[in-house]
Coordinates of C-alpha atoms (C1' of nucleotides) in Angstrom, one line a residue:
Chain A
M1 CA 101.5 0.7 -88.4
S2 CA 98.3 -0.2 -90.8
N3 CA 97.8 3.3 -91.7
G4 CA 101.2 4.5 -93.2
K5 CA 99.9 7.8 -94.4
L6 CA 104.0 9.1 -93.6
N7 CA 105.1 11.5 -95.5
G8 CA 108.0 13.6 -95.4
A9 CA 110.3 11.5 -93.7
R10 CA 109.3 8.3 -94.3
L11 CA 112.2 7.3 -96.7
E12 CA 114.5 8.1 -93.7
Q13 CA 112.2 5.9 -91.1
Q14 CA 112.1 3.3 -93.2
F15 CA 115.9 3.3 -93.7
A16 CA 116.2 3.0 -90.5
N17 CA 113.2 0.7 -89.6
L18 CA 115.6 -1.8 -91.5
G19 CA 118.3 -3.5 -90.0
I20 CA 116.4 -4.0 -86.6
N21 CA 113.9 -7.3 -87.4
D22 CA 115.2 -8.2 -90.9
N23 CA 116.9 -11.8 -90.9
H24 CA 118.3 -11.7 -93.7
H25 CA 120.7 -9.1 -93.4
Q26 CA 121.5 -10.8 -89.9
S27 CA 121.9 -14.2 -90.9
S28 CA 124.5 -13.5 -93.5
G29 CA 126.3 -10.8 -92.3
K30 CA 126.0 -8.7 -95.1
P31 CA 127.6 -4.8 -95.6
T32 CA 123.5 -4.2 -96.6
A33 CA 122.6 -3.8 -93.3
G34 CA 120.3 -1.1 -93.0
R35 CA 119.1 -0.7 -96.4
Y36 CA 116.1 -2.2 -97.6
V37 CA 116.6 -5.3 -99.8
P38 CA 114.1 -6.6 -102.4
P39 CA 112.9 -10.1 -101.6
H40 CA 113.9 -11.3 -105.3
L41 CA 118.2 -10.1 -104.4
R42 CA 118.3 -10.5 -101.0
S43 CA 120.4 -13.8 -101.5
Q44 CA 123.2 -11.8 -103.0
S45 CA 126.7 -13.0 -102.0
V46 CA 128.7 -11.2 -99.6
S47 CA 132.0 -10.5 -102.5
A48 CA 129.2 -9.2 -104.5
L49 CA 128.1 -7.0 -102.0
Q50 CA 131.4 -6.2 -100.8
S51 CA 133.1 -5.8 -104.6
R52 CA 130.6 -3.2 -105.7
R53 CA 131.1 -1.0 -101.4
P54 CA 133.5 0.7 -102.8
H55 CA 132.8 2.5 -105.8
S56 CA 130.3 4.8 -105.6
G57 CA 128.2 7.2 -102.9
W58 CA 125.9 6.0 -100.0
H59 CA 122.7 7.2 -101.5
Q60 CA 123.5 5.9 -104.7
R61 CA 124.5 2.5 -103.6
I62 CA 121.5 2.1 -101.7
E63 CA 119.2 2.4 -104.9
S64 CA 121.5 0.6 -107.8
E65 CA 121.8 -2.2 -104.9
T66 CA 118.4 -2.9 -104.3
W67 CA 117.4 -2.9 -107.9
D68 CA 120.4 -4.1 -109.6
N69 CA 120.7 -7.8 -110.6
R70 CA 123.3 -10.2 -110.4
R71 CA 124.8 -8.3 -114.2
T72 CA 125.9 -6.0 -112.8
S73 CA 127.0 -7.0 -109.0
F74 CA 129.9 -8.1 -110.4
P75 CA 133.5 -6.4 -110.9
R76 CA 133.5 -6.6 -114.7
A77 CA 137.1 -5.3 -115.6
D78 CA 136.8 -5.2 -118.9
A79 CA 133.8 -3.0 -119.1
W80 CA 134.5 -0.6 -115.9
G81 CA 138.2 -0.9 -116.5
G82 CA 139.9 -0.2 -112.9
G83 CA 136.8 -0.3 -111.2
S84 CA 135.8 2.9 -110.7
R85 CA 132.3 3.1 -112.4
S86 CA 130.4 5.0 -110.9
E87 CA 127.0 5.3 -110.9
M88 CA 127.5 9.5 -111.9
G89 CA 129.2 8.9 -114.7
Y90 CA 126.9 6.3 -115.6
S91 CA 123.8 8.6 -116.2
S92 CA 126.7 11.5 -117.7
P93 CA 124.7 12.7 -120.9
Q94 CA 128.0 11.8 -122.9
R95 CA 127.7 8.6 -122.7
R96 CA 125.5 6.7 -126.0
G97 CA 122.1 4.9 -125.4
W98 CA 122.6 1.5 -127.1
S99 CA 120.4 1.7 -128.7
D100 CA 120.2 4.1 -130.6
R101 CA 123.4 2.7 -132.4
A102 CA 123.9 2.4 -135.9
S103 CA 124.9 -1.6 -135.2
S104 CA 121.5 -3.6 -134.4
Q105 CA 123.8 -5.4 -131.4
G106 CA 125.5 -3.2 -129.5
D107 CA 127.7 -3.5 -126.0
R108 CA 126.0 -3.2 -123.6
S109 CA 128.7 -2.3 -121.3
Y110 CA 128.6 1.0 -119.8
R111 CA 131.6 3.1 -120.1
P112 CA 130.8 6.0 -122.3
G113 CA 132.3 5.2 -125.7
R114 CA 133.1 1.9 -125.4
Y115 CA 131.8 0.0 -128.7
Q116 CA 132.6 -3.6 -129.2
S117 CA 130.0 -4.3 -132.4
N118 CA 127.8 -7.5 -132.8
N119 CA 128.3 -7.5 -129.0
Y120 CA 125.7 -8.3 -126.7
G121 CA 125.3 -9.0 -122.9
G122 CA 128.1 -9.8 -120.7
R123 CA 131.6 -11.1 -120.5
G124 CA 131.7 -14.7 -121.6
G125 CA 135.7 -15.8 -121.5
N126 CA 137.6 -15.6 -118.2
F127 CA 137.8 -19.4 -118.0
S128 CA 139.1 -21.9 -115.4
E129 CA 140.7 -25.4 -116.3
D130 CA 137.6 -26.4 -114.4
G131 CA 134.7 -24.5 -114.9
F132 CA 134.1 -23.1 -112.1
N133 CA 134.5 -18.9 -111.9
R134 CA 136.8 -19.0 -108.3
R135 CA 135.8 -15.3 -107.9
G136 CA 132.4 -15.4 -108.0
E137 CA 132.6 -12.8 -110.3
D138 CA 130.5 -14.1 -114.0
G139 CA 127.4 -15.6 -114.4
I140 CA 126.6 -13.2 -117.2
G141 CA 126.8 -14.1 -120.7
S142 CA 126.2 -12.9 -123.9
W143 CA 125.9 -13.4 -127.1
R144 CA 128.6 -12.5 -130.1
D145 CA 128.3 -12.6 -133.9
G146 CA 125.1 -15.2 -133.6
V147 CA 127.2 -17.3 -131.3
H148 CA 125.3 -18.1 -127.7
I149 CA 128.4 -17.6 -125.4
I150 CA 127.7 -19.0 -121.8
A151 CA 129.6 -17.5 -118.8
T152 CA 131.9 -19.2 -116.4
R153 CA 130.1 -21.1 -113.4
S154 CA 130.0 -19.1 -110.4
S155 CA 130.1 -21.8 -107.4
F156 CA 128.4 -18.4 -105.4
I157 CA 125.9 -17.3 -107.9
E158 CA 125.3 -21.3 -107.8
R159 CA 124.3 -21.9 -103.9
D160 CA 121.9 -18.4 -104.3
L161 CA 119.6 -19.7 -106.8
F162 CA 120.1 -23.2 -106.8
G163 CA 120.9 -23.4 -102.8
S164 CA 122.5 -26.5 -101.4
P165 CA 121.1 -30.0 -102.2
D166 CA 120.7 -30.2 -98.4
D167 CA 118.6 -27.4 -98.2
L168 CA 115.5 -28.3 -97.6
D169 CA 114.2 -25.2 -98.5
R170 CA 114.6 -25.1 -102.5
Q171 CA 113.8 -28.7 -102.7
H172 CA 111.2 -29.9 -104.9
T173 CA 110.9 -33.1 -102.7
G174 CA 107.6 -33.4 -102.5
I175 CA 106.9 -34.0 -106.2
N176 CA 105.4 -37.5 -106.7
F177 CA 107.1 -38.8 -109.6
E178 CA 104.7 -41.6 -110.3
K179 CA 101.4 -40.2 -110.0
Y180 CA 102.1 -37.9 -113.0
D181 CA 101.6 -40.9 -115.5
D182 CA 97.8 -40.8 -114.3
I183 CA 97.3 -37.3 -113.9
P184 CA 94.6 -36.8 -117.1
V185 CA 96.2 -34.0 -119.9
E186 CA 93.9 -32.9 -122.1
A187 CA 95.1 -31.0 -125.4
T188 CA 93.1 -29.8 -127.5
G189 CA 93.2 -27.5 -131.1
N190 CA 94.8 -27.6 -134.6
N191 CA 97.4 -30.1 -135.1
V192 CA 98.2 -30.3 -131.6
P193 CA 102.8 -31.3 -130.9
E194 CA 103.1 -34.5 -129.6
G195 CA 104.5 -34.2 -125.8
V196 CA 107.5 -34.3 -124.9
S197 CA 108.7 -37.2 -121.8
N198 CA 112.1 -36.3 -121.2
F199 CA 113.9 -33.0 -120.7
T200 CA 116.4 -33.2 -124.2
N201 CA 118.2 -31.2 -126.4
P202 CA 115.1 -31.0 -129.4
P203 CA 113.4 -29.4 -128.5
L204 CA 115.5 -27.4 -126.1
D205 CA 118.7 -25.3 -125.8
K206 CA 121.1 -27.6 -124.6
H207 CA 121.6 -24.6 -121.7
I208 CA 118.3 -24.7 -120.5
L209 CA 119.0 -28.0 -120.0
S210 CA 121.9 -28.2 -117.7
N211 CA 119.7 -25.0 -115.4
I212 CA 117.0 -26.8 -115.5
E213 CA 119.5 -30.1 -114.1
L214 CA 121.1 -27.8 -111.7
S215 CA 117.7 -27.3 -110.4
R216 CA 116.8 -30.8 -109.7
Y217 CA 113.8 -30.6 -111.4
S218 CA 114.7 -34.6 -113.6
I219 CA 111.7 -35.0 -115.7
P220 CA 108.6 -32.8 -117.6
T221 CA 106.0 -32.0 -115.1
P222 CA 102.6 -32.8 -117.5
V223 CA 101.9 -29.3 -118.5
Q224 CA 105.7 -28.9 -119.0
K225 CA 105.4 -32.2 -121.4
Y226 CA 103.3 -30.2 -123.6
S227 CA 104.4 -27.0 -123.3
I228 CA 107.6 -27.7 -124.6
P229 CA 106.6 -28.8 -127.5
I230 CA 103.9 -26.1 -128.3
V231 CA 106.4 -23.4 -127.7
S232 CA 109.3 -24.5 -129.0
S233 CA 106.7 -25.3 -132.7
G234 CA 106.1 -21.3 -132.8
R235 CA 102.8 -21.7 -131.1
D236 CA 99.9 -19.9 -129.0
L237 CA 98.8 -21.4 -125.8
M238 CA 96.4 -20.9 -123.5
A239 CA 96.7 -23.7 -120.3
C240 CA 94.7 -25.1 -117.7
A241 CA 96.9 -26.4 -115.2
Q242 CA 96.3 -27.5 -111.5
T243 CA 97.8 -25.4 -108.8
G244 CA 101.7 -26.3 -108.2
S245 CA 102.6 -28.1 -111.3
G246 CA 105.4 -26.3 -112.2
K247 CA 102.9 -23.6 -114.7
T248 CA 106.0 -21.5 -114.4
G249 CA 108.2 -23.7 -116.0
G250 CA 105.8 -24.4 -118.5
F251 CA 106.7 -21.5 -119.6
L252 CA 109.7 -20.6 -118.7
F253 CA 112.0 -23.4 -119.9
P254 CA 110.8 -23.3 -124.0
I255 CA 110.5 -19.6 -123.8
L256 CA 114.5 -19.7 -122.4
S257 CA 114.8 -22.0 -124.9
E258 CA 114.2 -20.3 -127.8
L259 CA 115.6 -17.6 -126.9
F260 CA 119.0 -19.3 -126.2
K261 CA 118.6 -20.5 -129.8
H262 CA 118.2 -17.5 -131.4
G263 CA 119.9 -14.7 -129.7
P264 CA 118.4 -11.0 -128.9
S265 CA 116.2 -9.0 -132.0
P266 CA 117.9 -6.9 -133.8
L267 CA 117.3 -3.3 -132.0
P268 CA 115.1 -0.9 -132.9
P269 CA 116.6 3.0 -134.3
E270 CA 115.3 4.9 -131.4
Q271 CA 112.5 7.6 -131.7
P272 CA 113.9 10.7 -130.5
G273 CA 111.9 11.1 -126.8
L274 CA 112.0 12.8 -123.6
Y275 CA 113.8 9.9 -122.1
R276 CA 117.2 9.9 -123.7
G277 CA 118.4 6.6 -121.3
R278 CA 118.7 3.5 -122.7
K279 CA 115.6 2.0 -123.0
A280 CA 114.0 -1.6 -121.8
Y281 CA 113.1 -3.6 -124.8
P282 CA 111.8 -7.4 -123.4
A283 CA 111.8 -10.1 -125.6
G284 CA 109.8 -11.8 -123.1
L285 CA 107.3 -10.0 -121.3
I286 CA 104.9 -12.2 -118.3
L287 CA 102.4 -10.8 -116.5
A288 CA 101.2 -11.0 -113.1
P289 CA 98.3 -9.6 -111.1
T290 CA 100.3 -9.6 -107.6
R291 CA 103.6 -8.7 -107.0
E292 CA 104.6 -11.1 -104.5
L293 CA 103.7 -13.3 -107.5
A294 CA 106.2 -11.3 -109.8
S295 CA 108.9 -11.4 -107.6
Q296 CA 108.0 -15.0 -106.9
I297 CA 108.1 -15.5 -111.2
F298 CA 111.3 -13.5 -111.2
D299 CA 113.5 -15.7 -108.9
E300 CA 113.0 -18.4 -111.0
A301 CA 113.8 -16.8 -114.4
R302 CA 116.9 -15.8 -112.3
K303 CA 117.8 -19.8 -112.3
F304 CA 116.5 -20.5 -115.9
A305 CA 118.5 -17.8 -116.9
Y306 CA 121.7 -18.4 -115.3
R307 CA 124.7 -17.9 -117.3
S308 CA 122.6 -16.6 -120.5
W309 CA 123.0 -13.6 -122.2
V310 CA 119.1 -13.2 -120.9
R311 CA 118.9 -10.9 -118.8
P312 CA 115.8 -11.1 -116.3
C313 CA 114.4 -7.6 -114.3
V314 CA 111.3 -7.7 -112.5
V315 CA 109.4 -5.1 -112.0
Y316 CA 106.1 -3.9 -109.2
G317 CA 104.3 -1.0 -107.6
G318 CA 104.8 -0.3 -103.5
A319 CA 108.7 -0.4 -104.7
D320 CA 111.2 2.5 -105.8
I321 CA 110.4 3.0 -109.3
H322 CA 114.3 4.5 -109.8
G323 CA 115.8 1.8 -108.2
Q324 CA 113.5 -0.6 -111.1
M325 CA 114.2 1.7 -113.8
R326 CA 117.8 1.6 -113.5
S327 CA 118.2 -1.9 -113.3
I328 CA 116.1 -2.0 -116.6
E329 CA 117.6 0.3 -118.4
R330 CA 121.2 -1.9 -117.9
G331 CA 119.2 -4.3 -119.8
C332 CA 115.8 -6.1 -120.0
D333 CA 115.7 -9.5 -122.1
L334 CA 112.6 -11.1 -119.8
L335 CA 110.9 -8.4 -118.6
T336 CA 108.3 -9.9 -115.7
A337 CA 105.6 -7.0 -114.2
T338 CA 102.5 -6.1 -112.6
P339 CA 100.4 -4.2 -114.9
G340 CA 100.2 -0.9 -113.3
R341 CA 103.8 -0.3 -112.9
L342 CA 104.3 -1.2 -116.1
V343 CA 102.1 1.1 -118.0
D344 CA 104.0 3.8 -115.3
L345 CA 107.1 2.7 -117.2
I346 CA 106.3 2.6 -120.8
E347 CA 104.3 6.1 -119.8
R348 CA 108.1 7.3 -118.8
G349 CA 109.4 6.1 -121.9
R350 CA 111.7 3.8 -120.5
V351 CA 110.0 -0.4 -121.5
S352 CA 109.3 -0.7 -125.5
L353 CA 107.4 -3.8 -126.0
S354 CA 108.6 -3.3 -129.7
Q355 CA 110.8 -6.9 -129.5
T356 CA 109.0 -8.8 -127.6
R357 CA 108.3 -12.0 -128.9
Y358 CA 107.0 -13.7 -126.2
L359 CA 104.0 -12.1 -124.0
V360 CA 102.5 -14.9 -121.0
L361 CA 99.8 -14.0 -118.9
D362 CA 100.1 -15.8 -115.6
E363 CA 97.0 -16.0 -113.7
A364 CA 95.2 -15.3 -117.2
D365 CA 91.6 -15.6 -116.0
R366 CA 92.4 -12.9 -113.4
M367 CA 94.1 -10.5 -115.8
L368 CA 91.6 -10.6 -118.1
D369 CA 88.6 -10.4 -115.5
M370 CA 87.4 -6.7 -114.4
G371 CA 89.9 -5.7 -112.4
F372 CA 92.3 -6.2 -114.3
E373 CA 91.2 -6.3 -118.3
P374 CA 91.5 -2.6 -119.3
Q375 CA 95.0 -2.5 -118.6
I376 CA 96.1 -6.1 -120.1
R377 CA 94.0 -4.3 -123.5
R378 CA 96.2 -1.3 -123.1
I379 CA 99.8 -2.8 -122.8
V380 CA 98.9 -5.7 -125.6
E381 CA 96.7 -3.3 -128.0
Q382 CA 97.3 -0.3 -127.7
E383 CA 101.4 0.3 -127.0
D384 CA 103.5 -0.9 -129.1
M385 CA 103.5 -4.2 -128.7
P386 CA 103.8 -7.1 -131.6
G387 CA 101.1 -7.9 -133.3
V388 CA 99.0 -11.1 -132.2
N389 CA 100.9 -13.2 -135.1
E390 CA 104.5 -11.1 -134.8
R391 CA 104.4 -12.7 -131.1
Q392 CA 103.3 -15.8 -128.9
T393 CA 101.4 -15.8 -126.2
L394 CA 100.7 -17.9 -123.4
M395 CA 98.2 -18.3 -120.6
F396 CA 98.3 -20.2 -117.9
S397 CA 95.6 -20.4 -114.8
A398 CA 94.4 -23.2 -112.8
T399 CA 90.5 -22.3 -113.6
F400 CA 89.4 -20.8 -117.0
P401 CA 85.8 -19.9 -117.1
R402 CA 84.3 -20.5 -120.0
D403 CA 83.7 -16.2 -120.3
I404 CA 87.3 -15.8 -119.5
Q405 CA 88.4 -18.1 -123.0
V406 CA 85.9 -16.3 -125.4
L407 CA 87.9 -12.6 -124.0
A408 CA 91.3 -14.4 -124.3
R409 CA 90.8 -15.0 -127.5
D410 CA 91.7 -11.6 -128.7
F411 CA 95.1 -12.3 -128.1
L412 CA 95.8 -15.5 -128.8
K413 CA 96.2 -17.5 -132.8
D414 CA 95.3 -20.7 -133.7
Y415 CA 96.3 -22.2 -130.1
V416 CA 96.5 -25.1 -128.5
F417 CA 94.0 -25.1 -125.7
L418 CA 96.2 -27.3 -122.5
S419 CA 94.1 -28.8 -119.7
V420 CA 95.8 -30.9 -117.1
G421 CA 95.1 -32.4 -113.9
R422 CA 91.5 -33.0 -112.8
V423 CA 89.6 -31.3 -114.9
G424 CA 87.7 -28.4 -112.8
S425 CA 88.2 -29.5 -109.4
T426 CA 91.5 -29.2 -107.3
S427 CA 93.4 -32.2 -106.0
E428 CA 92.6 -35.3 -104.8
N429 CA 96.0 -34.5 -102.7
I430 CA 94.0 -32.3 -100.6
T431 CA 91.4 -33.3 -97.9
Q432 CA 88.4 -30.8 -98.2
K433 CA 86.8 -30.3 -94.9
V434 CA 83.7 -27.8 -94.7
E435 CA 82.6 -27.3 -91.4
Y436 CA 79.4 -25.3 -90.5
V437 CA 80.2 -22.7 -88.3
E438 CA 78.5 -19.1 -87.8
D439 CA 79.9 -15.9 -87.9
E440 CA 79.9 -15.7 -84.6
D441 CA 81.8 -18.8 -83.7
K442 CA 84.1 -18.5 -86.5
R443 CA 87.4 -17.4 -83.2
S444 CA 87.0 -19.9 -80.9
V445 CA 87.0 -22.6 -83.9
L446 CA 89.7 -21.7 -85.3
L447 CA 91.4 -21.8 -81.9
D448 CA 90.4 -24.9 -81.5
I449 CA 91.9 -26.4 -84.5
L450 CA 95.0 -24.4 -84.1
H451 CA 95.6 -26.1 -80.5
A452 CA 94.3 -29.3 -82.3
Q453 CA 97.4 -28.8 -84.4
T454 CA 101.0 -27.7 -83.4
K455 CA 101.7 -30.1 -81.1
N456 CA 103.3 -32.3 -83.1
D457 CA 102.8 -30.6 -86.7
R458 CA 105.7 -28.4 -88.1
G459 CA 103.6 -27.2 -91.0
L460 CA 102.3 -23.6 -92.1
T461 CA 99.2 -22.7 -91.6
L462 CA 97.0 -20.3 -94.6
I463 CA 93.9 -18.5 -93.3
F464 CA 92.0 -17.1 -96.0
V465 CA 89.1 -13.7 -94.7
E466 CA 87.5 -11.8 -97.5
T467 CA 88.8 -8.0 -95.7
K468 CA 92.0 -6.2 -95.0
R469 CA 89.9 -5.1 -92.1
M470 CA 89.8 -8.8 -91.0
A471 CA 93.0 -9.8 -92.1
D472 CA 94.5 -7.4 -89.5
L473 CA 91.4 -8.2 -86.3
L474 CA 92.7 -11.6 -86.9
S475 CA 95.6 -12.1 -87.4
E476 CA 96.3 -9.6 -83.6
F477 CA 93.9 -11.8 -82.3
L478 CA 95.9 -14.7 -83.0
I479 CA 98.3 -13.0 -81.4
N480 CA 97.2 -11.6 -78.7
S481 CA 96.1 -15.8 -78.3
G482 CA 99.7 -16.2 -78.0
F483 CA 100.1 -18.2 -82.1
P484 CA 102.6 -16.4 -83.7
A485 CA 101.0 -15.0 -86.5
T486 CA 101.5 -12.7 -89.2
S487 CA 99.5 -11.7 -92.3
I488 CA 99.6 -10.5 -95.7
H489 CA 96.9 -7.6 -97.6
G490 CA 96.9 -4.9 -99.8
D491 CA 96.7 -2.3 -97.3
R492 CA 100.1 -2.8 -95.9
T493 CA 103.1 -1.7 -97.1
Q494 CA 105.3 -3.8 -99.7
R495 CA 107.7 -4.0 -96.9
E496 CA 105.1 -5.5 -94.8
R497 CA 103.8 -7.9 -96.9
E498 CA 107.3 -8.6 -98.1
R499 CA 108.3 -9.3 -94.2
A500 CA 105.1 -11.3 -94.0
L501 CA 105.9 -13.8 -96.4
D502 CA 109.0 -14.2 -96.2
S503 CA 108.4 -14.9 -92.0
F504 CA 106.0 -17.4 -93.1
R505 CA 108.1 -18.5 -95.6
T506 CA 110.3 -19.8 -93.3
G507 CA 108.7 -21.2 -90.6
R508 CA 109.5 -18.3 -88.2
V509 CA 105.9 -17.5 -88.1
P510 CA 103.9 -20.7 -88.8
I511 CA 100.2 -19.0 -89.3
M512 CA 99.5 -16.0 -91.7
V513 CA 96.1 -14.6 -92.4
A514 CA 95.6 -13.8 -95.6
T515 CA 93.2 -11.5 -98.2
A516 CA 93.0 -12.6 -101.6
V517 CA 96.5 -10.8 -102.2
A518 CA 97.8 -14.8 -101.9
A519 CA 95.3 -16.9 -103.1
R520 CA 97.1 -17.1 -106.3
G521 CA 100.0 -18.6 -107.7
L522 CA 102.5 -18.7 -104.7
D523 CA 104.5 -21.1 -104.5
I524 CA 104.9 -21.4 -100.3
P525 CA 106.7 -25.8 -99.9
N526 CA 104.8 -26.5 -96.3
V527 CA 101.4 -25.4 -96.1
T528 CA 99.7 -28.0 -94.7
H529 CA 96.9 -26.6 -93.9
V530 CA 94.6 -23.9 -95.3
I531 CA 91.8 -22.3 -93.4
N532 CA 89.0 -20.9 -95.0
Y533 CA 87.7 -18.7 -92.7
D534 CA 85.5 -16.0 -95.2
L535 CA 84.3 -18.5 -97.5
P536 CA 85.1 -16.6 -101.1
T537 CA 81.7 -15.9 -103.5
D538 CA 83.9 -17.1 -106.7
I539 CA 84.1 -20.7 -106.0
D540 CA 87.6 -20.1 -108.2
D541 CA 88.8 -18.1 -105.7
Y542 CA 88.1 -21.6 -103.7
V543 CA 90.7 -23.5 -105.9
H544 CA 92.7 -21.4 -106.0
R545 CA 93.3 -20.7 -102.5
I546 CA 94.0 -24.4 -100.5
G547 CA 95.9 -24.9 -104.1
R548 CA 98.4 -23.2 -101.4
T549 CA 98.8 -26.4 -99.8
G550 CA 99.3 -29.9 -101.0
R551 CA 101.3 -28.4 -104.4
A552 CA 104.2 -30.1 -106.3
G553 CA 102.4 -33.8 -104.7
N554 CA 101.9 -33.2 -101.0
V555 CA 99.1 -33.8 -99.2
G556 CA 97.0 -30.8 -97.3
I557 CA 94.1 -29.9 -95.2
S558 CA 91.5 -27.4 -96.0
T559 CA 89.0 -26.4 -93.9
A560 CA 86.1 -24.4 -94.8
F561 CA 84.1 -22.3 -92.0
F562 CA 80.8 -22.3 -93.8
N563 CA 77.3 -20.3 -93.3
R564 CA 74.0 -19.1 -94.9
G565 CA 76.0 -16.5 -95.7
N566 CA 78.5 -19.1 -98.0
K567 CA 75.2 -20.4 -99.8
G568 CA 76.2 -18.6 -102.7
I569 CA 78.4 -20.9 -103.8
V570 CA 77.0 -24.3 -102.1
R571 CA 76.3 -26.2 -105.5
E572 CA 79.6 -25.7 -107.0
L573 CA 81.5 -26.6 -103.9
I574 CA 79.0 -29.9 -103.4
E575 CA 80.4 -30.3 -107.3
L576 CA 84.0 -29.9 -107.0
L577 CA 84.4 -31.6 -104.2
K578 CA 82.5 -34.9 -105.6
E579 CA 85.4 -34.3 -108.2
A580 CA 87.7 -34.6 -105.9
N581 CA 86.4 -37.5 -103.9
Q582 CA 86.0 -35.7 -100.7
E583 CA 83.3 -36.4 -98.0
I584 CA 80.0 -34.3 -98.4
P585 CA 78.6 -33.0 -95.4
A586 CA 74.9 -34.3 -95.4
W587 CA 74.0 -31.2 -94.2
L588 CA 75.7 -29.0 -97.4
E589 CA 73.8 -31.2 -99.2
T590 CA 70.6 -29.5 -97.0
V591 CA 71.8 -26.1 -97.4
A592 CA 71.7 -27.1 -101.9
R593 CA 68.2 -28.9 -101.7
E594 CA 67.2 -25.0 -99.7
T595 CA 68.8 -23.1 -101.7
S596 CA 66.7 -22.4 -104.6
S597 CA 68.0 -24.3 -108.1
Y598 CA 66.5 -20.8 -110.0
G599 CA 68.0 -18.2 -107.1
G600 CA 68.0 -14.8 -108.7
S601 CA 71.7 -14.8 -109.7
S602 CA 72.9 -15.3 -113.4
R603 CA 75.9 -17.7 -111.4
G604 CA 74.4 -20.8 -112.2
G605 CA 73.2 -20.2 -115.5
N606 CA 76.7 -19.1 -116.5
R607 CA 79.0 -20.2 -114.8
S608 CA 78.7 -22.8 -113.5
R609 CA 78.8 -26.3 -115.2
G610 CA 81.2 -27.7 -113.3
R611 CA 83.4 -29.9 -115.5
G612 CA 82.5 -27.9 -118.2
Q613 CA 84.3 -24.8 -117.4
N614 CA 88.0 -25.7 -117.6
R615 CA 87.6 -26.8 -120.7
D616 CA 88.3 -26.0 -124.1
Y617 CA 84.9 -24.2 -124.9
R618 CA 86.3 -23.8 -128.7
K619 CA 85.7 -27.8 -128.6
F620 CA 83.0 -27.8 -125.6
G621 CA 81.6 -25.0 -125.1
S622 CA 77.7 -24.9 -125.6
S623 CA 75.8 -23.0 -128.2
S624 CA 78.3 -20.2 -128.9
E625 CA 80.3 -20.8 -131.7
R626 CA 83.3 -20.2 -132.8
G627 CA 82.6 -17.6 -135.1
S628 CA 79.5 -15.4 -132.5
Y629 CA 81.8 -13.9 -130.8
G630 CA 79.1 -10.7 -129.5
S631 CA 76.1 -12.2 -129.5
N632 CA 77.4 -15.4 -127.2
N633 CA 75.2 -14.8 -124.2
T634 CA 72.2 -16.6 -125.4
E635 CA 72.3 -19.8 -123.6
Chain B
dA1 C1' 80.1 -6.0 -101.4
dA2 C1' 85.5 -6.8 -101.6
dA3 C1' 90.3 -7.5 -103.5
dA4 C1' 94.4 -6.9 -106.6
dA5 C1' 96.6 -3.4 -109.7
dA6 C1' 100.9 3.2 -110.6
dC7 C1' 101.9 7.7 -108.4

DNA sequence: AAAAAAC
């Protein structure tokens, strides 16, 4: 199962296996049984999918429904005539690419020869008296003659995107609004704009306000308070914010708001190239370090782009690239991507970054670490993305080590540094326990913990291990011990990963064993317990991992198994526990004392200064000055 | 040393 090296028959087999276990298909009774639907498309309404059924051949339909987004999921009489659009006609050579038109803002309908100048986006008309479209056909706005045409509302789409008010799954009830005022916020840089305390029309566009309201967010979280005016005033941002503090909204709200205000960029004349089709020119690009995180961000983007001219898309590896290409060539204004797949699409000539005005690096410290940095540099510096002065760049992460801040400077101009939450530490919402457990005792201690909590705890337990192999072994062990468990790691297929995450999220399988792939950014409500079965070697990873619980003001528990193998992080761990007002076991202090303070590793010197690392190094950094980049390693 | 991310 975990070694998926089947070749020829793989695809068919995958399709054949599909209808069996996927509860999405079963529960919603959609006509898609037997087909793989990526997570971000699974909530499409029945009518939407049915309406597409008669249009094209079976094979085509799999692909298009897989990656198709809302925009083309609904019949559009004006664009498609009698609704006889076929995938073949779609790719016919006589179709003119939208990007090689004389007019910069071309019509995006797909019928060959159809042309309406100054029109961008979907149909905006068809209003009914109450503003709702009863047939559930719209939700796609447009831009015409400098005016943002907001599409009619659709109760179908709204239920898909926003859930119903009593839908516990979707609610953000845990947000402790009173506590927001106590959270320290530090904004440094030149002329830092004043924070806003409400979602209001200036500076936000009215339409984004309406989508924020539909999502039931009532007041800005601390990071949003500042990111909104910072982005609206054209500034760059490096934001260091506690996990679960609304970082995604922190960049989506102001970016979409600006896009709604200003409309699409004029498209450049198409360069001759191998690929003659419609190229995607996203106005905003969001990069994320894992596929699941990209998918999660995209889900949010769909909510806040609802009824607007902005079409969000997502691309990531491990999923069929052709479907993704078809999706983005239908229009792609706000693209969320993992780096590898994006580079692939750029090489294929399917994506140009020449119109990208907003660049977001989520989990930025991860994106700029040794594994990712070359790819990021390539995307940002060696493709056709506008230079640092012609775009706005935003970086977000819960941790921002000083050396990464130095690196990040290459991508930013006169940025505001924002530090939200308990600086450099984890939230007090999380009760952190550390237990001394030898490797050979870990299994039985884990079982004890799980036995103790299954009684009345209906929350989810996330268990982190260091290796993919251990993730497999441990989840198998738990299952054999009678605990419903699943696992997620990079050697599982994308389908397995998504299914594992989904069954965990819904609570069907309340225990998940995970590698670092699940450590960052994933927003899974109701994770009440994070267990570090293996502690990471980097304290920042620990911070991100335990941040999967205690989200949005909820409380959570974290348990770490510590033994001699983990003494490398002992001092940083103690510092962290102190800052978060956690109990520190006496034996842990002993281990720290026994661990030589000069212990050979360079880690103690550069990174560990506790609170220092999440503060603006321009202001708090020790010896290195702004101008001394390149020779700053003399501590 | 391991994990993640493209085929």
